[in-house]
Coordinates of C-alpha atoms in Angstrom, one line a residue:
Chain A
X607 CA 97.9 190.9 97.6
X608 CA 94.6 192.8 97.4
X609 CA 91.3 190.9 97.7
X610 CA 90.3 191.7 94.2
X611 CA 93.4 189.6 93.0
X612 CA 92.0 186.6 94.7
X613 CA 88.5 187.2 93.4
X614 CA 89.8 187.5 89.9
X615 CA 91.9 184.4 90.2
X616 CA 89.1 182.4 91.8
X617 CA 86.8 183.5 89.1
X618 CA 89.4 182.3 86.4
X619 CA 90.0 179.1 88.3
X620 CA 86.2 178.3 88.4
X621 CA 85.7 179.0 84.8
X622 CA 88.8 177.0 83.9
X623 CA 87.3 174.3 86.0
X624 CA 84.2 174.4 84.0
X625 CA 86.2 173.8 80.8
X626 CA 87.9 170.9 82.4
X627 CA 84.5 169.5 83.5
X628 CA 83.5 169.4 79.9
X629 CA 86.5 167.0 79.1
X630 CA 86.5 165.1 82.4
X631 CA 82.7 164.4 82.4
X632 CA 82.9 162.5 79.2
X633 CA 85.9 160.6 80.4
X634 CA 84.3 159.7 83.6
X635 CA 81.0 158.7 82.0
X636 CA 82.8 156.5 79.7
X637 CA 84.7 154.8 82.4
X638 CA 81.7 154.6 84.8
X639 CA 79.8 152.4 82.5
X640 CA 82.3 150.7 80.1
X641 CA 85.5 150.6 82.4
X642 CA 87.3 151.9 79.4
X643 CA 90.0 154.5 80.2
X644 CA 89.9 156.6 77.1
X645 CA 93.3 158.2 76.7
X646 CA 92.4 159.5 73.4
X647 CA 90.4 162.2 75.2
X648 CA 93.1 164.6 74.9
X649 CA 93.5 164.1 71.1
X650 CA 89.8 164.2 70.7
X651 CA 89.8 167.6 72.5
X652 CA 92.6 168.8 70.1
X653 CA 91.0 167.3 67.0
X654 CA 87.5 168.7 68.0
X655 CA 89.0 172.2 68.5
X656 CA 90.7 172.2 65.1
X657 CA 87.5 170.8 63.4
X658 CA 85.5 173.5 65.0
X659 CA 88.1 176.1 63.8
X660 CA 87.9 174.8 60.3
X661 CA 84.0 174.6 60.2
X662 CA 83.7 178.1 61.6
X663 CA 84.4 179.7 58.3
X664 CA 81.7 178.0 56.1
X665 CA 79.3 177.9 59.1
X666 CA 79.9 181.4 60.1
X667 CA 78.5 180.8 63.6
X668 CA 80.4 179.8 66.8
X669 CA 77.4 177.7 68.1
X670 CA 77.4 175.6 64.9
X671 CA 81.0 175.3 65.0
X672 CA 80.8 173.8 68.5
X673 CA 78.1 171.4 67.2
X674 CA 80.2 170.5 64.3
X675 CA 83.2 169.7 66.5
X676 CA 81.2 167.7 68.9
X677 CA 79.4 165.7 66.0
X678 CA 82.5 165.0 64.3
X679 CA 84.3 163.7 67.4
X680 CA 81.1 161.7 68.2
X681 CA 81.5 159.9 64.9
X682 CA 85.1 159.2 65.4
X683 CA 84.2 157.8 68.9
X684 CA 81.6 155.6 67.5
X685 CA 84.1 154.2 64.8
X686 CA 86.7 153.5 67.4
X687 CA 84.3 151.8 69.8
X688 CA 82.8 149.7 67.1
X689 CA 85.8 148.5 65.2
X690 CA 88.6 148.6 67.6
X691 CA 87.7 148.7 71.3
X692 CA 85.2 145.7 70.8
X693 CA 88.1 143.6 69.8
X694 CA 89.7 143.9 73.2
X695 CA 86.5 143.9 75.1
X696 CA 86.8 143.1 78.8
X697 CA 90.5 143.6 79.1
X698 CA 90.8 147.1 80.7
X699 CA 94.5 147.5 80.2
X700 CA 94.5 146.5 76.7
X701 CA 91.7 149.0 76.1
X702 CA 93.7 151.7 77.8
X703 CA 96.7 150.9 75.6
X704 CA 94.7 150.8 72.4
X705 CA 93.4 154.2 73.1
X706 CA 96.9 155.4 74.1
X707 CA 98.1 154.4 70.6
X708 CA 95.2 155.9 69.0
X709 CA 96.0 159.2 70.7
X710 CA 99.4 159.2 69.0
X711 CA 97.8 158.6 65.6
X712 CA 95.2 161.3 66.1
X713 CA 97.6 163.8 67.5
X714 CA 100.0 163.3 64.6
X715 CA 97.2 163.6 62.0
X716 CA 96.1 166.9 63.5
X717 CA 99.7 168.1 63.2
X718 CA 99.9 167.0 59.6
X719 CA 96.6 168.6 58.6
X720 CA 96.7 171.8 60.6
X721 CA 100.5 172.3 61.2
X722 CA 102.3 173.3 64.3
X723 CA 101.4 176.9 64.9
X724 CA 99.2 177.9 67.7
X725 CA 95.7 178.8 66.6
X726 CA 92.8 180.3 68.3
X727 CA 89.1 179.8 67.6
X728 CA 87.8 183.4 67.3
X729 CA 85.4 184.4 70.0
X730 CA 82.0 185.4 68.6
X731 CA 81.2 189.0 68.8
X732 CA 78.5 188.9 71.5
X733 CA 80.9 187.1 73.9
X734 CA 83.8 189.6 73.6
X735 CA 84.5 192.1 76.3
X736 CA 83.7 191.8 79.8
X737 CA 80.9 192.3 82.3
X738 CA 81.6 194.8 85.0
X739 CA 80.4 194.0 88.5
X740 CA 81.6 195.3 91.9
X741 CA 84.4 197.2 90.0
X742 CA 85.8 194.0 88.5
X743 CA 86.0 192.9 84.9
X744 CA 84.6 189.4 84.1
X745 CA 85.3 188.3 80.5
X746 CA 82.0 187.3 78.9
X747 CA 83.4 184.3 77.3
X748 CA 84.7 182.8 80.6
X749 CA 81.0 183.4 81.9
X750 CA 79.7 181.6 78.9
X751 CA 82.0 178.6 79.5
X752 CA 80.9 178.5 83.1
X753 CA 77.3 178.4 82.0
X754 CA 78.0 175.8 79.5
X755 CA 79.7 173.7 82.2
X756 CA 76.8 174.0 84.4
X757 CA 74.4 173.3 81.6
X758 CA 76.3 170.1 80.7
X759 CA 76.5 169.0 84.3
X760 CA 72.7 169.4 84.8
X761 CA 72.1 167.7 81.4
X762 CA 74.1 164.8 82.5
X763 CA 72.4 164.6 85.9
X764 CA 69.1 164.7 84.2
X765 CA 70.0 162.0 81.7
X766 CA 71.4 159.8 84.4
X767 CA 68.8 160.4 87.0
X768 CA 65.6 161.1 85.2
X769 CA 65.5 159.1 82.0
X770 CA 65.2 155.6 81.0
X771 CA 68.5 155.5 79.1
X772 CA 70.1 156.9 82.4
X773 CA 68.5 154.0 84.4
X774 CA 70.1 151.5 82.1
X775 CA 73.4 153.2 82.4
X776 CA 73.3 153.2 86.1
X777 CA 72.2 149.7 86.2
X778 CA 74.9 148.7 83.8
X779 CA 77.4 150.3 86.2
X780 CA 76.2 148.2 89.0
X781 CA 75.5 144.9 87.2
X782 CA 76.3 144.6 83.6
X783 CA 75.4 141.0 83.2
X784 CA 72.1 141.4 84.7
X785 CA 71.1 144.2 82.4
X786 CA 72.1 142.2 79.5
X787 CA 70.1 139.4 80.6
X788 CA 67.0 141.6 80.9
X789 CA 67.2 141.8 77.1
X790 CA 68.6 145.4 76.9
X791 CA 71.1 145.8 74.1
X792 CA 74.0 147.0 76.3
X793 CA 76.4 147.1 73.3
X794 CA 74.2 149.7 71.8
X795 CA 74.3 151.6 75.1
X796 CA 78.0 151.3 75.1
X797 CA 78.5 152.8 71.7
X798 CA 76.0 155.6 72.6
X799 CA 77.9 156.5 75.8
X800 CA 81.3 156.3 74.2
X801 CA 79.8 158.6 71.4
X802 CA 78.4 160.9 74.2
X803 CA 81.7 161.1 76.0
X804 CA 83.6 161.7 72.8
X805 CA 81.1 164.5 71.8
X806 CA 81.8 166.2 75.0
X807 CA 85.6 166.1 74.4
X808 CA 85.0 167.7 71.0
X809 CA 82.8 170.3 72.5
X810 CA 85.3 171.0 75.1
X811 CA 88.0 171.3 72.2
X812 CA 86.1 174.0 70.4
X813 CA 85.3 175.9 73.5
X814 CA 88.9 175.4 74.7
X815 CA 90.2 176.6 71.4
X816 CA 88.6 180.0 72.2
X817 CA 89.3 179.9 75.8
X818 CA 93.0 178.8 75.6
X819 CA 94.6 178.1 72.1
X820 CA 95.3 175.1 70.0
X821 CA 98.6 173.6 69.4
X822 CA 100.4 170.3 69.2
X823 CA 100.8 169.3 72.8
X824 CA 97.7 171.0 74.0
X825 CA 96.2 167.6 74.0
X826 CA 98.6 166.2 76.5
X827 CA 98.3 169.2 78.8
X828 CA 94.5 169.0 79.0
X829 CA 94.6 165.3 79.3
X830 CA 97.0 165.5 82.3
X831 CA 94.5 167.9 84.0
X832 CA 91.6 165.8 83.0
X833 CA 93.4 162.7 84.5
X834 CA 94.0 164.5 87.8
X835 CA 90.3 165.7 87.9
X836 CA 89.2 162.0 87.8
X837 CA 92.0 160.8 90.1
X838 CA 91.0 163.3 92.6
X839 CA 87.1 163.0 92.1
X840 CA 87.0 159.3 91.6
X841 CA 86.7 157.5 88.3
X842 CA 83.2 157.1 87.0
X843 CA 81.6 159.6 89.3
X844 CA 79.8 162.6 88.0
X845 CA 79.9 164.4 91.3
X846 CA 83.7 163.6 91.5
X847 CA 84.1 165.2 88.1
X848 CA 82.4 168.3 89.3
X849 CA 84.4 168.6 92.5
X850 CA 87.6 167.5 90.8
X851 CA 87.3 170.0 88.0
X852 CA 86.7 172.9 90.4
X853 CA 89.7 171.9 92.5
X854 CA 92.0 171.4 89.6
X855 CA 90.8 174.6 87.9
X856 CA 91.5 176.6 91.1
X857 CA 94.8 174.9 92.0
X858 CA 96.2 175.3 88.4
X859 CA 95.1 178.9 88.2
X860 CA 96.4 180.0 91.6
X861 CA 99.6 177.9 90.9
X862 CA 100.3 179.6 87.7
X863 CA 99.9 183.0 89.5
X864 CA 102.1 182.2 92.5
X865 CA 104.6 179.9 91.2
X866 CA 104.7 180.2 87.3
X867 CA 107.7 177.9 87.1
X868 CA 106.3 175.1 89.3
X869 CA 102.7 175.5 88.3
X870 CA 102.1 171.7 87.5
X871 CA 103.6 170.9 90.9
X872 CA 100.8 172.5 92.8
X873 CA 98.3 169.8 91.6
X874 CA 100.7 167.1 92.8
X875 CA 100.4 167.7 96.5
X876 CA 96.6 167.5 96.7
X877 CA 96.6 164.4 94.4
X878 CA 99.2 162.6 96.8
X879 CA 97.0 163.6 99.7
X880 CA 93.8 162.3 98.3
X881 CA 95.5 159.0 97.1
X882 CA 97.0 158.5 100.5
X883 CA 93.5 158.8 102.2
X884 CA 91.3 157.4 99.4
X885 CA 93.1 155.6 96.8
X886 CA 90.1 155.4 94.5
X887 CA 89.4 159.2 94.7
X888 CA 87.0 161.4 96.7
X889 CA 83.8 160.0 95.3
X890 CA 85.2 156.8 93.8
X891 CA 83.7 153.4 94.7
X892 CA 86.1 151.1 96.5
Chain B
X1284 CA 117.5 121.0 75.7
X1285 CA 116.0 124.3 76.6
X1286 CA 118.9 125.5 78.8
X1287 CA 121.4 124.3 76.1
X1288 CA 119.7 126.4 73.5
X1289 CA 119.5 129.2 75.9
X1290 CA 123.2 129.1 76.8
X1291 CA 124.2 128.7 73.1
X1292 CA 122.3 131.8 72.1
X1293 CA 123.7 133.9 75.0
X1294 CA 127.2 132.7 74.0
X1295 CA 126.6 133.6 70.3
X1296 CA 125.0 137.0 71.3
X1297 CA 127.6 137.7 73.8
X1298 CA 130.4 137.1 71.2
X1299 CA 128.7 139.3 68.8
X1300 CA 128.3 142.0 71.4
X1301 CA 131.9 141.7 72.5
X1302 CA 133.3 142.3 69.1
X1303 CA 130.6 144.7 67.8
X1304 CA 132.9 147.7 67.7
X1305 CA 135.2 145.8 65.3
X1306 CA 132.7 145.2 62.5
X1307 CA 130.1 147.9 63.1
X1308 CA 130.3 151.4 61.6
X1309 CA 130.1 154.2 64.2
X1310 CA 126.6 155.0 63.4
X1311 CA 125.3 151.5 63.9
X1312 CA 127.4 151.2 67.1
X1313 CA 125.6 154.3 68.4
X1314 CA 122.2 152.8 67.5
X1315 CA 123.2 149.6 69.3
X1316 CA 124.4 151.5 72.5
X1317 CA 121.1 153.3 72.4
X1318 CA 119.1 150.0 72.1
X1319 CA 121.1 148.6 75.1
X1320 CA 120.2 151.8 77.2
X1321 CA 116.5 151.4 76.1
X1322 CA 116.6 147.7 76.6
X1323 CA 117.5 148.5 80.4
X1324 CA 114.7 150.9 80.6
X1325 CA 112.3 148.5 79.1
X1326 CA 113.3 145.7 81.3
X1327 CA 112.7 148.0 84.3
X1328 CA 109.2 148.6 83.1
X1329 CA 108.7 144.9 82.5
X1330 CA 109.4 144.1 86.0
X1331 CA 106.5 146.2 87.0
X1332 CA 104.1 145.7 84.0
X1333 CA 105.1 142.1 83.1
X1334 CA 105.9 140.4 86.4
X1335 CA 104.0 142.5 89.0
X1336 CA 101.1 143.1 86.8
X1337 CA 101.3 146.9 87.3
X1338 CA 101.1 148.6 83.9
X1339 CA 102.9 151.9 84.3
X1340 CA 102.7 154.8 81.9
X1341 CA 104.9 157.1 83.9
X1342 CA 108.3 155.5 83.9
X1343 CA 109.9 158.2 81.8
X1344 CA 109.3 160.5 84.6
X1345 CA 111.6 158.4 86.8
X1346 CA 114.1 157.8 83.9
X1347 CA 114.2 161.4 83.2
X1348 CA 114.6 162.6 86.8
X1349 CA 117.8 160.6 86.8
X1350 CA 118.9 161.9 83.5
X1351 CA 118.1 165.6 84.7
X1352 CA 120.0 165.3 87.9
X1353 CA 123.0 163.8 86.1
X1354 CA 122.8 166.6 83.5
X1355 CA 122.4 169.3 86.0
X1356 CA 125.3 168.0 88.3
X1357 CA 127.6 167.3 85.5
X1358 CA 126.9 170.3 83.1
X1359 CA 126.1 173.1 85.5
X1360 CA 128.1 172.2 88.5
X1361 CA 131.0 170.3 86.8
X1362 CA 131.0 167.2 89.1
X1363 CA 132.7 164.1 87.8
X1364 CA 130.7 161.1 86.5
X1365 CA 131.4 158.9 89.5
X1366 CA 129.6 161.4 91.8
X1367 CA 126.7 162.4 89.3
X1368 CA 125.8 159.0 88.2
X1369 CA 125.0 157.5 91.7
X1370 CA 123.2 160.9 92.5
X1371 CA 121.0 160.4 89.5
X1372 CA 120.1 156.8 90.5
X1373 CA 119.4 157.8 93.9
X1374 CA 117.2 160.6 92.8
X1375 CA 115.3 158.2 90.7
X1376 CA 114.9 155.8 93.7
X1377 CA 113.8 158.7 95.8
X1378 CA 111.1 159.7 93.2
X1379 CA 110.1 156.0 93.0
X1380 CA 109.5 156.0 96.6
X1381 CA 107.3 159.0 96.5
X1382 CA 105.5 157.9 93.4
X1383 CA 105.2 154.3 94.5
X1384 CA 103.7 155.2 97.9
X1385 CA 101.0 157.1 96.0
X1386 CA 100.3 154.5 93.4
X1387 CA 100.9 151.0 94.8
X1388 CA 97.6 150.9 96.8
X1389 CA 95.8 150.7 93.4
X1390 CA 96.3 148.2 90.4
X1391 CA 94.9 147.8 86.9
X1392 CA 93.9 151.0 85.2
X1393 CA 94.0 153.1 88.3
X1394 CA 97.7 152.4 88.6
X1395 CA 98.0 153.2 85.0
X1396 CA 96.3 156.7 85.2
X1397 CA 98.2 157.6 88.5
X1398 CA 101.6 156.7 87.0
X1399 CA 100.7 158.5 83.8
X1400 CA 99.7 161.7 85.8
X1401 CA 102.9 161.5 87.9
X1402 CA 105.1 161.2 84.7
X1403 CA 103.3 164.2 83.1
X1404 CA 103.8 166.3 86.3
X1405 CA 107.5 165.6 86.0
X1406 CA 107.3 166.7 82.5
X1407 CA 105.6 169.9 83.4
X1408 CA 108.3 170.6 85.9
X1409 CA 111.1 169.8 83.3
X1410 CA 109.3 172.2 80.9
X1411 CA 108.5 175.0 83.1
X1412 CA 111.2 175.1 85.7
X1413 CA 113.4 177.1 83.3
X1414 CA 116.1 178.2 85.7
X1415 CA 117.0 174.7 86.4
X1416 CA 116.1 172.6 83.5
X1417 CA 116.5 175.1 80.7
X1418 CA 113.0 174.3 79.5
X1419 CA 112.9 173.3 75.8
X1420 CA 116.5 174.0 75.4
X1421 CA 117.4 171.3 78.0
X1422 CA 120.7 170.9 79.4
X1423 CA 123.7 170.7 77.0
X1424 CA 127.2 169.6 77.5
X1425 CA 126.8 166.5 79.7
X1426 CA 130.4 165.2 78.9
X1427 CA 131.8 161.9 79.7
X1428 CA 135.1 161.5 81.4
X1429 CA 138.0 161.5 78.9
X1430 CA 138.4 157.6 79.2
X1431 CA 134.9 157.0 78.0
X1432 CA 134.8 159.9 75.5
X1433 CA 134.9 157.5 72.4
X1434 CA 131.9 155.7 71.3
X1435 CA 133.7 152.3 71.5
X1436 CA 134.6 152.8 75.1
X1437 CA 131.3 154.0 76.2
X1438 CA 129.7 151.0 74.3
X1439 CA 131.6 148.7 76.5
X1440 CA 130.5 150.4 79.6
X1441 CA 126.8 150.2 78.5
X1442 CA 127.4 146.5 77.4
X1443 CA 128.7 145.6 80.9
X1444 CA 126.1 147.6 82.6
X1445 CA 123.4 145.9 80.5
X1446 CA 124.7 142.3 81.3
X1447 CA 124.8 143.2 84.9
X1448 CA 121.3 144.6 84.9
X1449 CA 120.0 141.7 82.9
X1450 CA 121.7 139.2 85.4
X1451 CA 120.3 140.9 88.5
X1452 CA 116.9 141.1 87.1
X1453 CA 116.9 137.4 85.9
X1454 CA 118.0 136.5 89.5
X1455 CA 115.4 138.8 90.9
X1456 CA 112.4 137.3 89.0
X1457 CA 113.5 133.8 89.7
X1458 CA 113.9 134.6 93.5
X1459 CA 111.1 134.1 96.0
X1460 CA 110.4 137.8 95.8
X1461 CA 110.1 137.6 92.1
X1462 CA 107.7 134.6 92.4
X1463 CA 105.6 136.4 94.9
X1464 CA 105.2 139.3 92.4
X1465 CA 104.0 136.8 89.8
X1466 CA 101.6 135.4 92.4
X1467 CA 100.4 139.0 93.0
X1468 CA 99.8 139.5 89.5
X1469 CA 97.8 136.2 89.0
X1470 CA 95.8 136.2 92.3
X1471 CA 96.2 139.0 94.7
X1472 CA 93.4 137.8 97.1
X1473 CA 95.1 134.4 97.5
X1474 CA 98.6 135.9 98.3
X1475 CA 96.9 138.4 100.7
X1476 CA 95.2 135.4 102.4
X1477 CA 98.5 133.7 102.7
X1478 CA 99.9 136.6 104.6
X1479 CA 101.9 138.5 102.0
X1480 CA 102.0 142.2 102.3
X1481 CA 100.6 143.2 98.9
X1482 CA 101.4 146.8 99.5
X1483 CA 105.1 146.2 100.5
X1484 CA 105.8 143.8 97.7
X1485 CA 104.4 146.3 95.1
X1486 CA 106.3 149.2 96.5
X1487 CA 109.6 147.2 96.5
X1488 CA 109.0 146.1 92.9
X1489 CA 108.4 149.8 92.2
X1490 CA 111.6 150.9 93.9
X1491 CA 113.7 148.2 92.2
X1492 CA 112.1 149.1 88.7
X1493 CA 112.7 152.7 89.4
X1494 CA 116.4 152.2 90.3
X1495 CA 117.0 150.3 87.0
X1496 CA 115.0 152.9 85.1
X1497 CA 117.3 155.6 86.9
X1498 CA 120.4 153.7 85.7
X1499 CA 119.1 153.7 82.2
X1500 CA 118.3 157.4 82.4
X1501 CA 121.8 158.4 83.7
X1502 CA 123.4 156.4 80.9
X1503 CA 121.0 158.2 78.5
X1504 CA 122.2 161.5 79.5
X1505 CA 125.8 160.6 79.0
X1506 CA 125.0 158.9 75.7
X1507 CA 123.4 162.1 74.2
X1508 CA 125.4 164.7 76.2
X1509 CA 122.0 166.4 76.4
X1510 CA 118.6 166.1 78.2
X1511 CA 115.4 167.8 77.1
X1512 CA 111.9 167.4 78.3
X1513 CA 111.6 164.7 75.7
X1514 CA 113.5 162.4 78.2
X1515 CA 110.5 162.8 80.6
X1516 CA 107.7 162.9 78.3
X1517 CA 104.9 160.5 78.4
X1518 CA 105.6 159.5 74.8
X1519 CA 108.9 158.0 76.2
X1520 CA 106.8 156.1 78.9
X1521 CA 104.7 154.9 76.1
X1522 CA 107.6 153.9 74.0
X1523 CA 109.1 151.9 76.8
X1524 CA 105.9 150.2 77.4
X1525 CA 105.6 149.4 73.8
X1526 CA 109.0 147.9 73.7
X1527 CA 107.9 145.6 76.4
X1528 CA 104.6 144.5 74.9
X1529 CA 106.1 144.3 71.5
X1530 CA 108.9 142.0 72.6
X1531 CA 106.8 140.0 75.2
X1532 CA 105.8 141.1 78.6
X1533 CA 106.6 138.9 81.6
X1534 CA 109.8 137.6 79.9
X1535 CA 113.1 139.4 80.2
X1536 CA 114.1 138.6 76.6
X1537 CA 111.0 140.3 75.4
X1538 CA 111.9 143.9 76.4
X1539 CA 115.5 143.5 74.9
X1540 CA 114.1 142.2 71.6
X1541 CA 111.3 144.9 71.7
X1542 CA 114.0 147.7 72.3
X1543 CA 116.1 146.4 69.4
X1544 CA 113.2 146.2 67.1
X1545 CA 111.9 149.5 68.1
X1546 CA 115.2 151.3 67.6
X1547 CA 115.8 149.7 64.3
X1548 CA 112.1 150.5 63.1
X1549 CA 112.5 154.1 64.2
X1550 CA 115.6 154.6 62.2
X1551 CA 114.2 152.9 59.1
X1552 CA 110.8 154.7 59.3
X1553 CA 112.5 158.1 59.9
X1554 CA 114.4 157.7 56.6
X1555 CA 111.1 157.7 54.7
X1556 CA 108.7 159.8 56.6
X1557 CA 108.2 162.3 59.3
X1558 CA 105.1 160.7 60.6
X1559 CA 106.9 158.6 63.2
X1560 CA 104.3 159.3 65.9
X1561 CA 101.6 157.9 63.5
X1562 CA 103.6 154.8 63.0
X1563 CA 104.2 154.5 66.7
X1564 CA 100.6 154.8 67.4
X1565 CA 99.7 152.2 64.8
X1566 CA 102.4 149.8 66.1
X1567 CA 100.7 150.2 69.6
X1568 CA 97.3 149.5 68.3
X1569 CA 98.4 146.5 66.1
X1570 CA 100.4 144.9 68.9
X1571 CA 97.6 145.3 71.3
X1572 CA 95.2 143.8 68.8
X1573 CA 97.2 141.2 67.0
X1574 CA 100.1 140.2 69.1
X1575 CA 99.3 140.7 72.9
X1576 CA 101.9 138.2 73.9
X1577 CA 104.6 140.0 71.8
X1578 CA 107.1 138.7 69.4
X1579 CA 108.6 136.3 72.0
X1580 CA 105.3 134.8 72.6
X1581 CA 104.7 134.4 68.9
X1582 CA 108.0 132.8 68.4
X1583 CA 107.3 130.4 71.3
X1584 CA 103.9 129.6 69.9
X1585 CA 105.5 128.7 66.4
X1586 CA 108.2 126.7 68.1
X1587 CA 105.8 124.7 70.1
X1588 CA 103.5 124.0 67.1
X1589 CA 106.6 122.8 65.1
X1590 CA 108.0 119.8 67.0
X1591 CA 104.6 118.6 68.2
X1592 CA 104.1 119.0 71.8
X1593 CA 107.8 119.6 72.4
X1594 CA 107.7 121.3 75.8
X1595 CA 105.1 122.8 78.1
X1596 CA 104.9 126.5 78.4
X1597 CA 106.7 128.0 81.5
X1598 CA 104.4 129.6 83.9
X1599 CA 103.1 133.0 83.0
X1600 CA 105.3 133.3 79.9
X1601 CA 102.6 133.9 77.4
X1602 CA 100.2 135.9 79.7
X1603 CA 99.5 139.2 77.9
X1604 CA 101.4 141.7 79.9
X1605 CA 99.0 141.7 82.9
X1606 CA 96.1 142.6 80.5
X1607 CA 94.6 140.0 82.7
X1608 CA 94.4 142.5 85.6
X1609 CA 95.5 140.8 88.6
X1610 CA 92.4 141.8 90.4
X1611 CA 89.6 141.9 87.8
X1612 CA 88.5 145.5 88.4
X1613 CA 85.2 144.6 89.8
X1614 CA 84.8 141.1 89.2
X1615 CA 83.0 141.4 85.8
X1616 CA 84.0 142.0 82.3
X1617 CA 86.5 139.3 82.5
X1618 CA 85.2 136.6 80.1
X1619 CA 88.3 134.3 80.1
X1620 CA 91.2 135.7 82.1
X1621 CA 93.3 132.6 81.6
X1622 CA 93.6 131.5 78.1
X1623 CA 95.0 128.0 77.8
X1624 CA 98.5 128.6 76.7
X1625 CA 99.0 125.3 75.1
X1626 CA 96.4 125.7 72.3
X1627 CA 98.2 127.8 69.6
X1628 CA 95.4 127.5 67.2
X1629 CA 93.0 129.3 69.7
X1630 CA 93.2 132.9 69.4
X1631 CA 91.9 135.8 71.6
X1632 CA 89.3 137.8 69.5

């Protein structure tokens, strides 16, 4: 294999990792504060993608479609958090199963509304084509996804490390009762964090709709990769999500290139290894 | 009193089951056979989720590995059932060993996520490894031996296997091993302090559960004469878990009731609408919100209210399927893990 093959695959893997990060960061953010495993995240991704696709026509702008997908899913997230998740508050497994059931409902609603044919969100004109560097072609949209992923990572880091809200969230991760006792409305913070995490999934959906494509079942595939990202990186850790996304993105891309039939299996080995050494993931708290 | 009632209902149900082929039309006999296969699958999940407190969302992976092995060996290599069946079950146990070692060092939602990812990876393999699994087309022509070709004959085999599996599981959960699993669910730290190997107990529970799931999977392959990636899909894992919760986790009757109700509902609903996944999701949400102890738990509550103070609840019977995570994830967010079970009026909100 020539070196260029590895370079191109590595680029593809890293950019796919950036897409995974958009999804996994929301997942891990929600878990970090609320201890809620949001298994609706795959369905959020798919629903967000389709909403972006539908909104693209009247809005006429890819950026606005991304915002529309993110906002719509954020709203769905708020509704779910306020009216359903609160009823099983404090029971991690009941919460997980509730979101699991909701994922079925949302995925089926998507199938009912948009049908079963694969659809693509059209890539905006200025992001079509490739950048040529060192004699290699780098698709512009993949570069855009990478920048978006880095941007979201920096934004989340800034939010958590440098703002008052971030201090509240970090304090909540460490000691929820103390934060509540200090007079902070932790419930409102929860709703906000669930909304933000859901928005990230919706955003990932619209970008993913252009990056990959949208079809029933795409929700489960992306959820699997997202799960492995957080299992590898450690649930609730932003650094873990960054590292996990890159690892899974690269493994999946190289796996598909080398063993197309066994591609899912390439993420299994590393997952087993990490779980054997650190059951709670690379950056997870024990 | 209690045992008399239990034995009476076992006798009635046994008689009904024995003579089912005489009065049930073929279609319903097929449904009953399917319910019994799913009941075995659901009981295997319940051993982990209800008794050991390890809620799994990947059991279809193990179920399906057995079904695929049986399918491949029977349909592609033409081996007889008495060879392929044990191979399927052994394959399931082997997979359980691998998956179990990975997963049992965690509990609660971590365990759920890891098993879910494992199950999905098996699905990916079934879907993509076309040369072996036939991808979406699956493996066809998994024929039963001539003696079991009729629905009636196969029904009796399934019934016998079901009774055997149920008997073994009842003995297992009442054995010291089963009680130590309950102990692990309730108070892991305490059992650890008493010198129990938490890891080994969980792994054994995983293996036993995987073995029974494998038995169900092998029967499933012969029941449908066909396996497709649906047999390993996480939807099936979810359905199995739903049967457990719907019926009542932590009781062995629960999964059986849940499987029956589930198969019945699926057939009724699919007469009227194509939106079965939506109904399934709604069922999940409603069960978690409204009846975390399941139908068996609700029935027990009603029975207890009726003849006032008839009998105390057996230990652990109405605990909601290990929702009370055995080890509160980090010692917080757990307002009242142990609801007093003898106050039916008091409901979890």
